[in-house]
């Protein structure tokens, strides 16, 4: 019996025992005015001044539903049906996360693996997300010069985000230009304010473009 099978079996057993995570406010997810779902995935959000500032800008908007993966699924036991319904209910999917070792934090990857299933998100019958838009909002500790040929990280941020772009393409979503905050650890108060204003403007653009 493979280790992967055992892990999936344990997840199913635990999921039957665990109560569902707190539901969103009544009608919030299905409110037509809330066209965007912002999925925040940061295992230590309270220590991230950059992500906290960006999130506050999004929280102030009535057209965005905020969903914190690490707050709801600290045990990694994801309610697949609830998550799929959240995706169905919104036209713009925003994934906000810090770049960890050239990839997304582990729980965001788990969420994609468990929720974006064949027959739901992709495959011949998997059309539930088709026509929606995905926007990645990413913070990186390195400056912009580190993410280029010849820089310490050798590749651009766009190249590191190719797996998400490919996921969007496979599932029929439009891949929006990502929003990137570089040098996030060293941001001054003034630069955080600038990043927050830029994020608000980017959200305005993405939400306007995703409206029918």
mmCIF file of C-alpha atoms in Angstrom:
data_model
loop_
_atom_site.group_PDB
_atom_site.id
_atom_site.type_symbol
_atom_site.label_atom_id
_atom_site.label_comp_id
_atom_site.label_asym_id
_atom_site.label_seq_id
_atom_site.Cartn_x
_atom_site.Cartn_y
_atom_site.Cartn_z
ATOM 1 C CA UNK A 1 0.000 0.000 0.000
ATOM 2 C CA UNK A 2 1.544 3.336 -1.066
ATOM 3 C CA UNK A 3 2.259 6.175 1.339
ATOM 4 C CA UNK A 4 0.162 8.519 -0.833
ATOM 5 C CA UNK A 5 -2.870 6.217 -0.562
ATOM 6 C CA UNK A 6 -2.502 6.014 3.224
ATOM 7 C CA UNK A 7 -2.354 9.791 3.521
ATOM 8 C CA UNK A 8 -5.498 10.230 1.415
ATOM 9 C CA UNK A 9 -7.320 7.561 3.482
ATOM 10 C CA UNK A 10 -6.350 9.326 6.710
ATOM 11 C CA UNK A 11 -7.538 12.657 5.314
ATOM 12 C CA UNK A 12 -10.927 11.185 4.427
ATOM 13 C CA UNK A 13 -11.339 9.659 7.890
ATOM 14 C CA UNK A 14 -10.285 12.863 9.616
ATOM 15 C CA UNK A 15 -12.527 14.966 7.384
ATOM 16 C CA UNK A 16 -15.545 12.924 8.437
ATOM 17 C CA UNK A 17 -14.679 13.608 12.080
ATOM 18 C CA UNK A 18 -13.823 17.289 11.717
ATOM 19 C CA UNK A 19 -16.510 19.988 11.680
ATOM 20 C CA UNK A 20 -16.607 22.145 8.576
ATOM 21 C CA UNK A 21 -14.688 25.444 8.801
ATOM 22 C CA UNK A 22 -16.703 28.552 9.664
ATOM 23 C CA UNK A 23 -19.095 29.421 6.871
ATOM 24 C CA UNK A 24 -18.833 32.834 5.223
ATOM 25 C CA UNK A 25 -21.376 35.452 6.280
ATOM 26 C CA UNK A 26 -24.869 34.732 4.987
ATOM 27 C CA UNK A 27 -25.103 35.342 1.239
ATOM 28 C CA UNK A 28 -21.578 36.826 1.174
ATOM 29 C CA UNK A 29 -20.191 34.323 -1.295
ATOM 30 C CA UNK A 30 -23.311 34.442 -3.479
ATOM 31 C CA UNK A 31 -23.785 38.217 -3.260
ATOM 32 C CA UNK A 32 -23.526 39.382 -6.900
ATOM 33 C CA UNK A 33 -21.608 42.470 -5.750
ATOM 34 C CA UNK A 34 -18.840 40.224 -4.376
ATOM 35 C CA UNK A 35 -17.401 39.181 -7.686
ATOM 36 C CA UNK A 36 -13.854 38.455 -6.417
ATOM 37 C CA UNK A 37 -12.565 35.741 -4.098
ATOM 38 C CA UNK A 38 -9.205 36.507 -2.489
ATOM 39 C CA UNK A 39 -7.531 33.346 -1.223
ATOM 40 C CA UNK A 40 -4.724 34.347 1.160
ATOM 41 C CA UNK A 41 -2.140 31.673 1.939
ATOM 42 C CA UNK A 42 0.454 32.779 4.474
ATOM 43 C CA UNK A 43 1.443 30.510 7.387
ATOM 44 C CA UNK A 44 2.584 33.482 9.516
ATOM 45 C CA UNK A 45 0.446 36.364 8.324
ATOM 46 C CA UNK A 46 0.754 38.206 11.640
ATOM 47 C CA UNK A 47 4.497 38.567 11.013
ATOM 48 C CA UNK A 48 4.185 39.792 7.422
ATOM 49 C CA UNK A 49 3.826 43.568 7.276
ATOM 50 C CA UNK A 50 3.694 43.516 3.488
ATOM 51 C CA UNK A 51 0.936 40.899 3.163
ATOM 52 C CA UNK A 52 -1.022 42.394 6.049
ATOM 53 C CA UNK A 53 -0.989 45.804 4.365
ATOM 54 C CA UNK A 54 -2.112 44.330 1.047
ATOM 55 C CA UNK A 55 -4.839 42.309 2.715
ATOM 56 C CA UNK A 56 -6.166 45.373 4.542
ATOM 57 C CA UNK A 57 -6.566 47.118 1.197
ATOM 58 C CA UNK A 58 -8.644 44.197 -0.078
ATOM 59 C CA UNK A 59 -10.675 43.863 3.134
ATOM 60 C CA UNK A 60 -11.873 47.440 2.774
ATOM 61 C CA UNK A 61 -13.638 46.565 -0.470
ATOM 62 C CA UNK A 62 -17.261 45.337 -0.504
ATOM 63 C CA UNK A 63 -16.733 43.451 -3.779
ATOM 64 C CA UNK A 64 -14.100 41.005 -2.457
ATOM 65 C CA UNK A 65 -14.630 37.904 -0.300
ATOM 66 C CA UNK A 66 -11.546 37.154 1.825
ATOM 67 C CA UNK A 67 -10.692 33.502 2.505
ATOM 68 C CA UNK A 68 -7.670 32.721 4.711
ATOM 69 C CA UNK A 69 -6.508 29.148 4.085
ATOM 70 C CA UNK A 70 -4.190 28.866 7.092
ATOM 71 C CA UNK A 71 -6.864 30.262 9.394
ATOM 72 C CA UNK A 72 -9.488 27.782 8.183
ATOM 73 C CA UNK A 73 -7.316 24.740 7.479
ATOM 74 C CA UNK A 74 -4.391 24.761 9.887
ATOM 75 C CA UNK A 75 -4.715 20.953 9.937
ATOM 76 C CA UNK A 76 -4.615 20.800 6.109
ATOM 77 C CA UNK A 77 -7.984 18.976 6.112
ATOM 78 C CA UNK A 78 -9.719 20.837 3.310
ATOM 79 C CA UNK A 79 -13.484 20.824 2.806
ATOM 80 C CA UNK A 80 -13.435 20.187 -0.927
ATOM 81 C CA UNK A 81 -17.128 20.793 -1.608
ATOM 82 C CA UNK A 82 -17.139 24.110 0.277
ATOM 83 C CA UNK A 83 -14.037 25.268 -1.558
ATOM 84 C CA UNK A 84 -15.411 24.311 -4.953
ATOM 85 C CA UNK A 85 -18.588 26.238 -4.200
ATOM 86 C CA UNK A 86 -16.551 29.317 -3.263
ATOM 87 C CA UNK A 87 -14.812 29.151 -6.613
ATOM 88 C CA UNK A 88 -18.089 28.724 -8.487
ATOM 89 C CA UNK A 89 -19.592 31.743 -6.728
ATOM 90 C CA UNK A 90 -16.931 34.232 -7.876
ATOM 91 C CA UNK A 91 -15.710 35.414 -11.260
ATOM 92 C CA UNK A 92 -12.241 36.619 -10.223
ATOM 93 C CA UNK A 93 -9.941 34.320 -8.212
ATOM 94 C CA UNK A 94 -7.078 36.169 -6.482
ATOM 95 C CA UNK A 95 -4.289 34.079 -4.987
ATOM 96 C CA UNK A 96 -2.227 36.131 -2.544
ATOM 97 C CA UNK A 97 0.876 34.513 -1.050
ATOM 98 C CA UNK A 98 4.582 34.964 -0.316
ATOM 99 C CA UNK A 99 7.107 33.320 -2.626
ATOM 100 C CA UNK A 100 8.611 30.401 -0.654
ATOM 101 C CA UNK A 101 11.561 28.637 -2.254
ATOM 102 C CA UNK A 102 10.395 29.674 -5.727
ATOM 103 C CA UNK A 103 6.896 28.362 -5.149
ATOM 104 C CA UNK A 104 3.682 28.905 -3.195
ATOM 105 C CA UNK A 105 3.297 27.913 0.485
ATOM 106 C CA UNK A 106 2.421 24.262 1.056
ATOM 107 C CA UNK A 107 -1.237 24.761 1.947
ATOM 108 C CA UNK A 108 -1.967 26.643 -1.259
ATOM 109 C CA UNK A 109 -0.506 23.753 -3.247
ATOM 110 C CA UNK A 110 -2.592 21.297 -1.179
ATOM 111 C CA UNK A 111 -5.694 23.405 -1.851
ATOM 112 C CA UNK A 112 -5.051 23.278 -5.579
ATOM 113 C CA UNK A 113 -4.379 19.525 -5.472
ATOM 114 C CA UNK A 114 -7.502 18.703 -3.468
ATOM 115 C CA UNK A 115 -10.016 21.209 -4.892
ATOM 116 C CA UNK A 116 -9.159 21.796 -8.542
ATOM 117 C CA UNK A 117 -10.059 18.262 -9.522
ATOM 118 C CA UNK A 118 -10.491 16.499 -12.844
ATOM 119 C CA UNK A 119 -14.173 16.584 -13.660
ATOM 120 C CA UNK A 120 -14.588 19.883 -11.806
ATOM 121 C CA UNK A 121 -11.839 22.256 -12.906
ATOM 122 C CA UNK A 122 -10.475 20.431 -15.941
ATOM 123 C CA UNK A 123 -11.124 17.455 -18.159
ATOM 124 C CA UNK A 124 -13.963 16.873 -20.584
ATOM 125 C CA UNK A 125 -16.617 17.431 -17.907
ATOM 126 C CA UNK A 126 -14.559 19.830 -15.778
ATOM 127 C CA UNK A 127 -15.869 23.180 -16.948
ATOM 128 C CA UNK A 128 -17.011 24.828 -13.704
ATOM 129 C CA UNK A 129 -14.232 27.432 -13.682
ATOM 130 C CA UNK A 130 -14.134 28.169 -17.383
ATOM 131 C CA UNK A 131 -14.387 31.866 -18.221
ATOM 132 C CA UNK A 132 -13.197 33.093 -14.824
ATOM 133 C CA UNK A 133 -9.978 35.051 -14.209
ATOM 134 C CA UNK A 134 -7.000 34.236 -11.987
ATOM 135 C CA UNK A 135 -4.782 36.952 -10.505
ATOM 136 C CA UNK A 136 -1.657 36.098 -8.495
ATOM 137 C CA UNK A 137 -0.569 38.665 -5.908
ATOM 138 C CA UNK A 138 2.871 37.681 -4.687
ATOM 139 C CA UNK A 139 5.405 39.112 -2.238
ATOM 140 C CA UNK A 140 9.085 38.292 -2.621
ATOM 141 C CA UNK A 141 11.937 38.984 -0.237
ATOM 142 C CA UNK A 142 14.416 39.664 -3.051
ATOM 143 C CA UNK A 143 14.531 42.849 -5.070
ATOM 144 C CA UNK A 144 13.504 42.948 -8.718
ATOM 145 C CA UNK A 145 17.108 42.592 -9.858
ATOM 146 C CA UNK A 146 17.350 39.198 -8.169
ATOM 147 C CA UNK A 147 14.600 37.834 -10.408
ATOM 148 C CA UNK A 148 16.165 38.065 -13.851
ATOM 149 C CA UNK A 149 18.753 36.255 -15.962
ATOM 150 C CA UNK A 150 22.063 36.957 -14.279
ATOM 151 C CA UNK A 151 20.407 37.693 -10.926
ATOM 152 C CA UNK A 152 20.843 35.508 -7.876
ATOM 153 C CA UNK A 153 17.578 33.663 -8.628
ATOM 154 C CA UNK A 154 18.388 33.339 -12.362
ATOM 155 C CA UNK A 155 14.792 33.508 -13.576
ATOM 156 C CA UNK A 156 12.037 36.109 -13.685
ATOM 157 C CA UNK A 157 9.041 36.032 -11.367
ATOM 158 C CA UNK A 158 6.867 35.287 -14.399
ATOM 159 C CA UNK A 159 8.847 32.090 -14.960
ATOM 160 C CA UNK A 160 8.426 30.984 -11.340
ATOM 161 C CA UNK A 161 4.668 31.530 -11.700
ATOM 162 C CA UNK A 162 4.393 29.392 -14.850
ATOM 163 C CA UNK A 163 2.769 26.443 -12.989
ATOM 164 C CA UNK A 164 -0.101 28.697 -11.877
ATOM 165 C CA UNK A 165 -0.380 30.193 -15.333
ATOM 166 C CA UNK A 166 -0.508 26.685 -16.807
ATOM 167 C CA UNK A 167 -3.188 25.723 -14.251
ATOM 168 C CA UNK A 168 -5.290 28.715 -15.256
ATOM 169 C CA UNK A 169 -4.921 27.826 -18.923
ATOM 170 C CA UNK A 170 -5.799 24.152 -18.394
ATOM 171 C CA UNK A 171 -8.931 25.081 -16.442
ATOM 172 C CA UNK A 172 -10.107 27.735 -18.904
ATOM 173 C CA UNK A 173 -9.358 30.787 -16.782
ATOM 174 C CA UNK A 174 -7.877 34.024 -18.058
ATOM 175 C CA UNK A 175 -4.410 34.585 -16.586
ATOM 176 C CA UNK A 176 -4.206 38.219 -15.454
ATOM 177 C CA UNK A 177 -0.897 40.059 -15.201
ATOM 178 C CA UNK A 178 0.424 39.163 -11.699
ATOM 179 C CA UNK A 179 0.873 41.785 -9.011
ATOM 180 C CA UNK A 180 4.353 41.509 -7.475
ATOM 181 C CA UNK A 181 5.848 43.238 -4.441
ATOM 182 C CA UNK A 182 9.622 42.858 -4.404
ATOM 183 C CA UNK A 183 11.974 43.419 -1.463
ATOM 184 C CA UNK A 184 9.005 42.892 0.869
ATOM 185 C CA UNK A 185 11.101 42.328 4.010
ATOM 186 C CA UNK A 186 12.853 45.677 3.621
ATOM 187 C CA UNK A 187 9.798 47.789 2.784
ATOM 188 C CA UNK A 188 9.621 51.129 4.557
ATOM 189 C CA UNK A 189 6.336 52.559 5.763
ATOM 190 C CA UNK A 190 6.233 54.817 2.715
ATOM 191 C CA UNK A 191 6.942 51.966 0.292
ATOM 192 C CA UNK A 192 4.264 49.828 1.954
ATOM 193 C CA UNK A 193 1.764 52.625 1.397
ATOM 194 C CA UNK A 194 2.849 52.837 -2.236
ATOM 195 C CA UNK A 195 2.442 49.063 -2.630
ATOM 196 C CA UNK A 196 -1.008 49.207 -1.041
ATOM 197 C CA UNK A 197 -2.142 51.965 -3.388
ATOM 198 C CA UNK A 198 -0.778 50.048 -6.365
ATOM 199 C CA UNK A 199 -2.585 46.903 -5.195
ATOM 200 C CA UNK A 200 -5.870 48.791 -4.853
ATOM 201 C CA UNK A 201 -5.476 50.098 -8.387
ATOM 202 C CA UNK A 202 -4.659 46.614 -9.683
ATOM 203 C CA UNK A 203 -7.727 45.186 -7.945
ATOM 204 C CA UNK A 204 -9.863 47.905 -9.512
ATOM 205 C CA UNK A 205 -8.592 46.947 -12.956
ATOM 206 C CA UNK A 206 -8.992 43.200 -12.450
ATOM 207 C CA UNK A 207 -12.495 43.453 -10.980
ATOM 208 C CA UNK A 208 -13.669 45.805 -13.716
ATOM 209 C CA UNK A 209 -12.275 43.466 -16.384
ATOM 210 C CA UNK A 210 -13.938 40.409 -14.845
ATOM 211 C CA UNK A 211 -17.445 41.861 -14.671
ATOM 212 C CA UNK A 212 -19.868 40.486 -17.264
#
